[in-house]
Amino acid sequence: VRNTCIHSLEDDLSSLVLSIETIWTDAVEYFAGDAKTAKRHQIQAEIDGIHIQRCEVEAHIDGSWWEAFDYGITGSRRRLMAKFHGFATDICEALFVVKGAVLHESFGGDHVAFISLVEGPMRALCEATVRLMMVCHKACIDGQVDDEEVDQLSEAIDAVVECRVALARAFHRSDPQLCADLAEEQLFLFALSEWSRKMTVLAQEVLGMHGDGSLSQREGLCQSLKDALVATWSPSRMFAPSHVRFALMNWVSIMIVFLMGYYLSNSVFDP
């Protein structure tokens, strides 16, 4: 029965990974084209919707701690998936750069000539990074990094690094001018390279956790309570403009309804 937080965390993280893969694959395909299409709006909607998925994963990371107090294989799975989610959050921030590049790309000027030189390495880097992400995801959700997964991670890391170098060489061979005509293309390639770099760092850290034994180190109850208390009452979070606005809007609406119910019940709602 998959009704626990750790299972919900696994399902939501799998959905998040699938969304990230779809966005990058669609974005690469879009930039490899030669004209604007309605696909840009689909990519925009996919990127906008990923914030909800991130929040759901974060909630289940917090909730799953109480199911096993970070002990055993469940604790290892939670720690690995939490690490994956941390990197996924950074990757999702880069997707807003992708959204801007996709929406503002005009496909004019030297776009076709530039893309013809970098399309092959660009597609190869995307495919290699997707594969690395999937291997990392598999290692994180099962909570164990065995020898087979170590070999797969190492091979996938080498492939991504090789593809990133190939893309950099193709980019320099194309000798693009820093002009508005190719601004979106260059921003997109930068975001793609950053995604691949982040996934490489994640894979290396997972391998490091396997090598130094930190995968088995659980977070104690006292430390978890301390972190939760600090996170809840942290002034930087309490007084963040978005949080203050959210609290104020809800407090005002609740108080208005409360006062209406207290003072206007006889005069308004009596037959």
CSV table of C-alpha atoms in Angstrom, one decimal:
chain,number,residue,atom,x,y,z
A,1,VAL,CA,0.0,0.0,0.0
A,2,ARG,CA,1.6,3.3,-1.2
A,3,ASN,CA,0.0,5.6,1.3
A,4,THR,CA,3.0,6.7,3.3
A,5,CYS,CA,5.0,9.9,2.9
A,6,ILE,CA,8.1,8.1,1.7
A,7,HIS,CA,6.1,6.5,-1.1
A,8,SER,CA,4.4,9.8,-1.9
A,9,LEU,CA,7.9,11.4,-1.9
A,10,GLU,CA,9.1,8.7,-4.4
A,11,ASP,CA,6.1,9.2,-6.7
A,12,ASP,CA,6.2,13.0,-6.6
A,13,LEU,CA,10.0,13.1,-7.2
A,14,SER,CA,9.5,10.7,-10.2
A,15,SER,CA,6.9,13.1,-11.6
A,16,LEU,CA,9.3,16.0,-11.1
A,17,VAL,CA,12.1,14.2,-12.9
A,18,LEU,CA,9.8,13.4,-15.7
A,19,SER,CA,8.7,17.0,-16.0
A,20,ILE,CA,12.3,18.2,-16.0
A,21,GLU,CA,13.2,15.7,-18.8
A,22,THR,CA,10.1,16.7,-20.8
A,23,ILE,CA,10.9,20.4,-20.5
A,24,TRP,CA,14.5,20.1,-21.6
A,25,THR,CA,13.8,17.7,-24.4
A,26,ASP,CA,11.0,20.0,-25.7
A,27,ALA,CA,13.1,23.1,-25.4
A,28,VAL,CA,16.1,21.6,-27.3
A,29,GLU,CA,13.7,20.5,-30.0
A,30,TYR,CA,12.1,24.0,-30.2
A,31,PHE,CA,15.5,25.8,-30.4
A,32,ALA,CA,16.6,23.3,-33.1
A,33,GLY,CA,13.7,24.6,-35.3
A,34,ASP,CA,13.6,27.6,-37.6
A,35,ALA,CA,10.4,29.3,-36.7
A,36,LYS,CA,8.1,30.2,-33.8
A,37,THR,CA,5.5,27.6,-33.0
A,38,ALA,CA,2.8,27.2,-30.3
A,39,LYS,CA,5.1,24.7,-28.6
A,40,ARG,CA,6.7,27.7,-26.8
A,41,HIS,CA,3.4,28.1,-24.8
A,42,GLN,CA,3.4,24.5,-23.9
A,43,ILE,CA,7.0,24.8,-22.6
A,44,GLN,CA,6.0,27.9,-20.6
A,45,ALA,CA,3.1,26.1,-19.0
A,46,GLU,CA,5.3,23.1,-18.1
A,47,ILE,CA,7.9,25.4,-16.4
A,48,ASP,CA,5.2,27.4,-14.6
A,49,GLY,CA,3.6,24.2,-13.2
A,50,ILE,CA,6.8,22.7,-11.9
A,51,HIS,CA,6.7,25.0,-8.8
A,52,ILE,CA,3.7,23.1,-7.4
A,53,GLN,CA,5.6,19.8,-7.9
A,54,ARG,CA,8.6,21.1,-6.0
A,55,CYS,CA,6.4,22.2,-3.0
A,56,GLU,CA,4.7,18.7,-2.9
A,57,VAL,CA,8.1,17.0,-2.8
A,58,GLU,CA,9.4,19.3,-0.1
A,59,ALA,CA,6.3,18.7,2.1
A,60,HIS,CA,6.8,14.9,1.8
A,61,ILE,CA,10.5,15.2,2.6
A,62,ASP,CA,9.6,16.8,5.9
A,63,GLY,CA,6.8,14.4,6.6
A,64,SER,CA,8.7,11.2,5.8
A,65,TRP,CA,11.2,11.9,8.6
A,66,TRP,CA,8.6,11.0,11.2
A,67,GLU,CA,7.8,7.6,9.6
A,68,ALA,CA,11.1,6.0,10.5
A,69,PHE,CA,13.0,8.8,12.3
A,70,ASP,CA,15.6,8.5,9.5
A,71,TYR,CA,16.6,5.0,10.5
A,72,GLY,CA,17.3,2.1,8.2
A,73,ILE,CA,16.8,2.0,4.4
A,74,THR,CA,13.8,4.4,4.7
A,75,GLY,CA,16.1,7.0,6.2
A,76,SER,CA,18.7,6.4,3.5
A,77,ARG,CA,16.1,6.8,0.8
A,78,ARG,CA,14.8,10.0,2.4
A,79,ARG,CA,18.3,11.5,2.7
A,80,LEU,CA,19.2,10.7,-0.9
A,81,MET,CA,15.9,11.9,-2.3
A,82,ALA,CA,16.2,15.1,-0.2
A,83,LYS,CA,19.7,15.7,-1.8
A,84,PHE,CA,18.3,15.1,-5.2
A,85,HIS,CA,15.4,17.5,-4.6
A,86,GLY,CA,17.9,20.2,-3.5
A,87,PHE,CA,19.7,20.0,-6.8
A,88,ALA,CA,16.4,19.8,-8.7
A,89,THR,CA,15.4,23.0,-7.0
A,90,ASP,CA,18.5,24.7,-8.4
A,91,ILE,CA,17.8,23.2,-11.8
A,92,CYS,CA,14.2,24.5,-11.7
A,93,GLU,CA,15.5,28.0,-11.1
A,94,ALA,CA,17.5,27.8,-14.3
A,95,LEU,CA,14.4,26.7,-16.2
A,96,PHE,CA,13.0,30.3,-15.8
A,97,VAL,CA,16.0,31.4,-18.0
A,98,VAL,CA,14.9,28.7,-20.5
A,99,LYS,CA,11.3,30.1,-20.4
A,100,GLY,CA,12.5,33.6,-21.2
A,101,ALA,CA,14.7,32.4,-24.0
A,102,VAL,CA,12.0,30.3,-25.5
A,103,LEU,CA,9.4,33.0,-25.4
A,104,HIS,CA,11.6,35.8,-26.8
A,105,GLU,CA,13.4,33.7,-29.5
A,106,SER,CA,12.6,35.2,-32.9
A,107,PHE,CA,14.5,32.7,-35.1
A,108,GLY,CA,15.7,35.6,-37.1
A,109,GLY,CA,19.2,36.7,-38.1
A,110,ASP,CA,21.9,34.1,-37.8
A,111,HIS,CA,19.8,31.6,-35.8
A,112,VAL,CA,19.7,28.9,-38.4
A,113,ALA,CA,23.5,29.2,-39.2
A,114,PHE,CA,24.4,29.2,-35.5
A,115,ILE,CA,22.2,26.3,-34.5
A,116,SER,CA,23.4,24.2,-37.5
A,117,LEU,CA,26.9,24.3,-35.8
A,118,VAL,CA,25.8,23.5,-32.3
A,119,GLU,CA,22.7,21.3,-32.7
A,120,GLY,CA,24.5,18.0,-32.7
A,121,PRO,CA,26.4,18.6,-29.4
A,122,MET,CA,23.4,20.4,-27.9
A,123,ARG,CA,21.2,17.3,-28.5
A,124,ALA,CA,24.0,15.0,-27.3
A,125,LEU,CA,24.5,16.9,-24.1
A,126,CYS,CA,20.7,16.9,-23.4
A,127,GLU,CA,20.5,13.2,-23.9
A,128,ALA,CA,23.6,12.5,-21.8
A,129,THR,CA,22.3,14.7,-19.0
A,130,VAL,CA,18.9,13.0,-19.0
A,131,ARG,CA,20.5,9.6,-18.7
A,132,LEU,CA,22.7,10.9,-15.8
A,133,MET,CA,19.6,12.3,-14.1
A,134,MET,CA,17.8,9.0,-14.5
A,135,VAL,CA,20.7,7.0,-13.0
A,136,CYS,CA,20.9,9.5,-10.1
A,137,HIS,CA,17.2,9.3,-9.6
A,138,LYS,CA,17.2,5.5,-9.5
A,139,ALA,CA,20.1,5.4,-7.0
A,140,CYS,CA,18.3,7.9,-4.8
A,141,ILE,CA,14.9,6.3,-4.7
A,142,ASP,CA,16.1,2.8,-3.8
A,143,GLY,CA,18.3,4.2,-0.9
A,144,GLN,CA,21.3,2.1,-1.8
A,145,VAL,CA,24.2,2.8,-4.1
A,146,ASP,CA,25.5,-0.6,-5.2
A,147,ASP,CA,28.6,-1.4,-7.3
A,148,GLU,CA,26.5,-1.5,-10.5
A,149,GLU,CA,25.1,1.9,-9.9
A,150,VAL,CA,28.6,3.3,-9.0
A,151,ASP,CA,29.7,2.1,-12.5
A,152,GLN,CA,26.7,3.6,-14.2
A,153,LEU,CA,27.1,6.9,-12.4
A,154,SER,CA,30.8,7.1,-13.3
A,155,GLU,CA,30.1,6.3,-17.0
A,156,ALA,CA,27.3,8.8,-17.1
A,157,ILE,CA,29.4,11.5,-15.5
A,158,ASP,CA,32.2,10.9,-18.1
A,159,ALA,CA,29.6,11.0,-20.9
A,160,VAL,CA,28.2,14.3,-19.7
A,161,VAL,CA,31.6,16.0,-19.3
A,162,GLU,CA,32.6,14.8,-22.8
A,163,CYS,CA,29.4,16.2,-24.3
A,164,ARG,CA,29.8,19.5,-22.5
A,165,VAL,CA,33.3,19.9,-23.8
A,166,ALA,CA,32.1,19.1,-27.3
A,167,LEU,CA,29.3,21.7,-27.0
A,168,ALA,CA,31.9,24.3,-25.8
A,169,ARG,CA,34.1,23.6,-28.8
A,170,ALA,CA,31.2,23.8,-31.2
A,171,PHE,CA,30.2,27.1,-29.6
A,172,HIS,CA,33.7,28.6,-30.0
A,173,ARG,CA,34.0,27.4,-33.6
A,174,SER,CA,30.8,29.1,-34.4
A,175,ASP,CA,32.3,32.4,-33.1
A,176,PRO,CA,29.0,34.0,-32.2
A,177,GLN,CA,28.9,37.8,-31.8
A,178,LEU,CA,27.6,39.1,-28.5
A,179,CYS,CA,24.5,40.7,-30.0
A,180,ALA,CA,20.8,40.7,-29.4
A,181,ASP,CA,20.3,38.5,-32.4
A,182,LEU,CA,21.8,35.5,-30.7
A,183,ALA,CA,21.1,36.4,-27.0
A,184,GLU,CA,18.4,33.8,-26.5
A,185,GLU,CA,20.4,31.1,-28.1
A,186,GLN,CA,23.4,31.8,-25.9
A,187,LEU,CA,21.3,32.0,-22.8
A,188,PHE,CA,19.7,28.7,-23.6
A,189,LEU,CA,23.1,27.0,-24.1
A,190,PHE,CA,24.3,28.4,-20.9
A,191,ALA,CA,21.3,27.1,-19.0
A,192,LEU,CA,21.7,23.7,-20.6
A,193,SER,CA,25.4,23.6,-19.6
A,194,GLU,CA,24.5,24.6,-16.1
A,195,TRP,CA,21.9,21.8,-15.8
A,196,SER,CA,24.5,19.3,-16.9
A,197,ARG,CA,27.0,20.7,-14.5
A,198,LYS,CA,24.5,20.5,-11.6
A,199,MET,CA,23.7,16.9,-12.4
A,200,THR,CA,27.4,16.0,-12.5
A,201,VAL,CA,27.9,17.6,-9.1
A,202,LEU,CA,24.9,15.7,-7.7
A,203,ALA,CA,26.2,12.3,-9.1
A,204,GLN,CA,29.7,13.0,-7.6
A,205,GLU,CA,28.2,13.8,-4.2
A,206,VAL,CA,26.1,10.6,-4.3
A,207,LEU,CA,29.3,8.7,-5.1
A,208,GLY,CA,31.0,10.5,-2.2
A,209,MET,CA,28.2,9.6,0.2
A,210,HIS,CA,28.7,6.0,-0.8
A,211,GLY,CA,32.4,6.1,-0.5
A,212,ASP,CA,32.8,7.9,2.9
A,213,GLY,CA,29.8,6.2,4.6
A,214,SER,CA,27.8,9.4,5.1
A,215,LEU,CA,24.8,7.7,3.5
A,216,SER,CA,24.3,5.8,6.7
A,217,GLN,CA,24.5,8.9,9.0
A,218,ARG,CA,21.1,9.8,10.1
A,219,GLU,CA,19.9,13.1,11.5
A,220,GLY,CA,18.9,12.9,15.2
A,221,LEU,CA,15.6,13.9,16.8
A,222,CYS,CA,17.1,16.9,18.6
A,223,GLN,CA,18.8,18.2,15.5
A,224,SER,CA,15.6,17.8,13.4
A,225,LEU,CA,13.5,19.6,16.0
A,226,LYS,CA,16.1,22.4,16.2
A,227,ASP,CA,16.2,22.7,12.4
A,228,ALA,CA,12.3,22.8,12.2
A,229,LEU,CA,12.1,25.4,15.0
A,230,VAL,CA,14.7,27.6,13.3
A,231,ALA,CA,13.0,27.2,9.9
A,232,THR,CA,9.6,28.1,11.3
A,233,TRP,CA,10.6,31.1,13.3
A,234,SER,CA,13.5,32.3,11.3
A,235,PRO,CA,13.2,36.1,10.9
A,236,SER,CA,14.5,35.9,7.3
A,237,ARG,CA,11.5,33.7,6.4
A,238,MET,CA,8.9,35.4,8.7
A,239,PHE,CA,9.6,38.8,7.3
A,240,ALA,CA,10.2,37.9,3.7
A,241,PRO,CA,7.9,40.2,1.6
A,242,SER,CA,6.0,37.3,0.0
A,243,HIS,CA,5.4,35.7,3.5
A,244,VAL,CA,4.3,39.0,5.0
A,245,ARG,CA,2.0,39.7,2.1
A,246,PHE,CA,0.5,36.2,2.4
A,247,ALA,CA,0.0,36.5,6.2
A,248,LEU,CA,-1.5,40.0,6.0
A,249,MET,CA,-4.0,39.2,3.2
A,250,ASN,CA,-5.2,36.1,5.0
A,251,TRP,CA,-5.4,37.8,8.4
A,252,VAL,CA,-7.4,40.7,7.0
A,253,SER,CA,-9.9,38.4,5.2
A,254,ILE,CA,-10.3,36.2,8.3
A,255,MET,CA,-10.8,39.2,10.6
A,256,ILE,CA,-13.4,40.7,8.3
A,257,VAL,CA,-15.5,37.5,8.3
A,258,PHE,CA,-15.1,37.2,12.1
A,259,LEU,CA,-16.3,40.7,12.7
A,260,MET,CA,-19.2,40.2,10.3
A,261,GLY,CA,-20.2,37.1,12.1
A,262,TYR,CA,-19.9,38.7,15.6
A,263,TYR,CA,-21.6,42.0,15.0
A,264,LEU,CA,-23.9,41.5,12.0
A,265,SER,CA,-25.5,38.1,12.7
A,266,ASN,CA,-28.8,39.6,14.1
A,267,SER,CA,-29.2,42.4,11.6
A,268,VAL,CA,-28.2,40.5,8.5
A,269,PHE,CA,-29.1,36.9,8.8
A,270,ASP,CA,-32.3,36.9,10.8
A,271,PRO,CA,-35.4,36.2,8.7
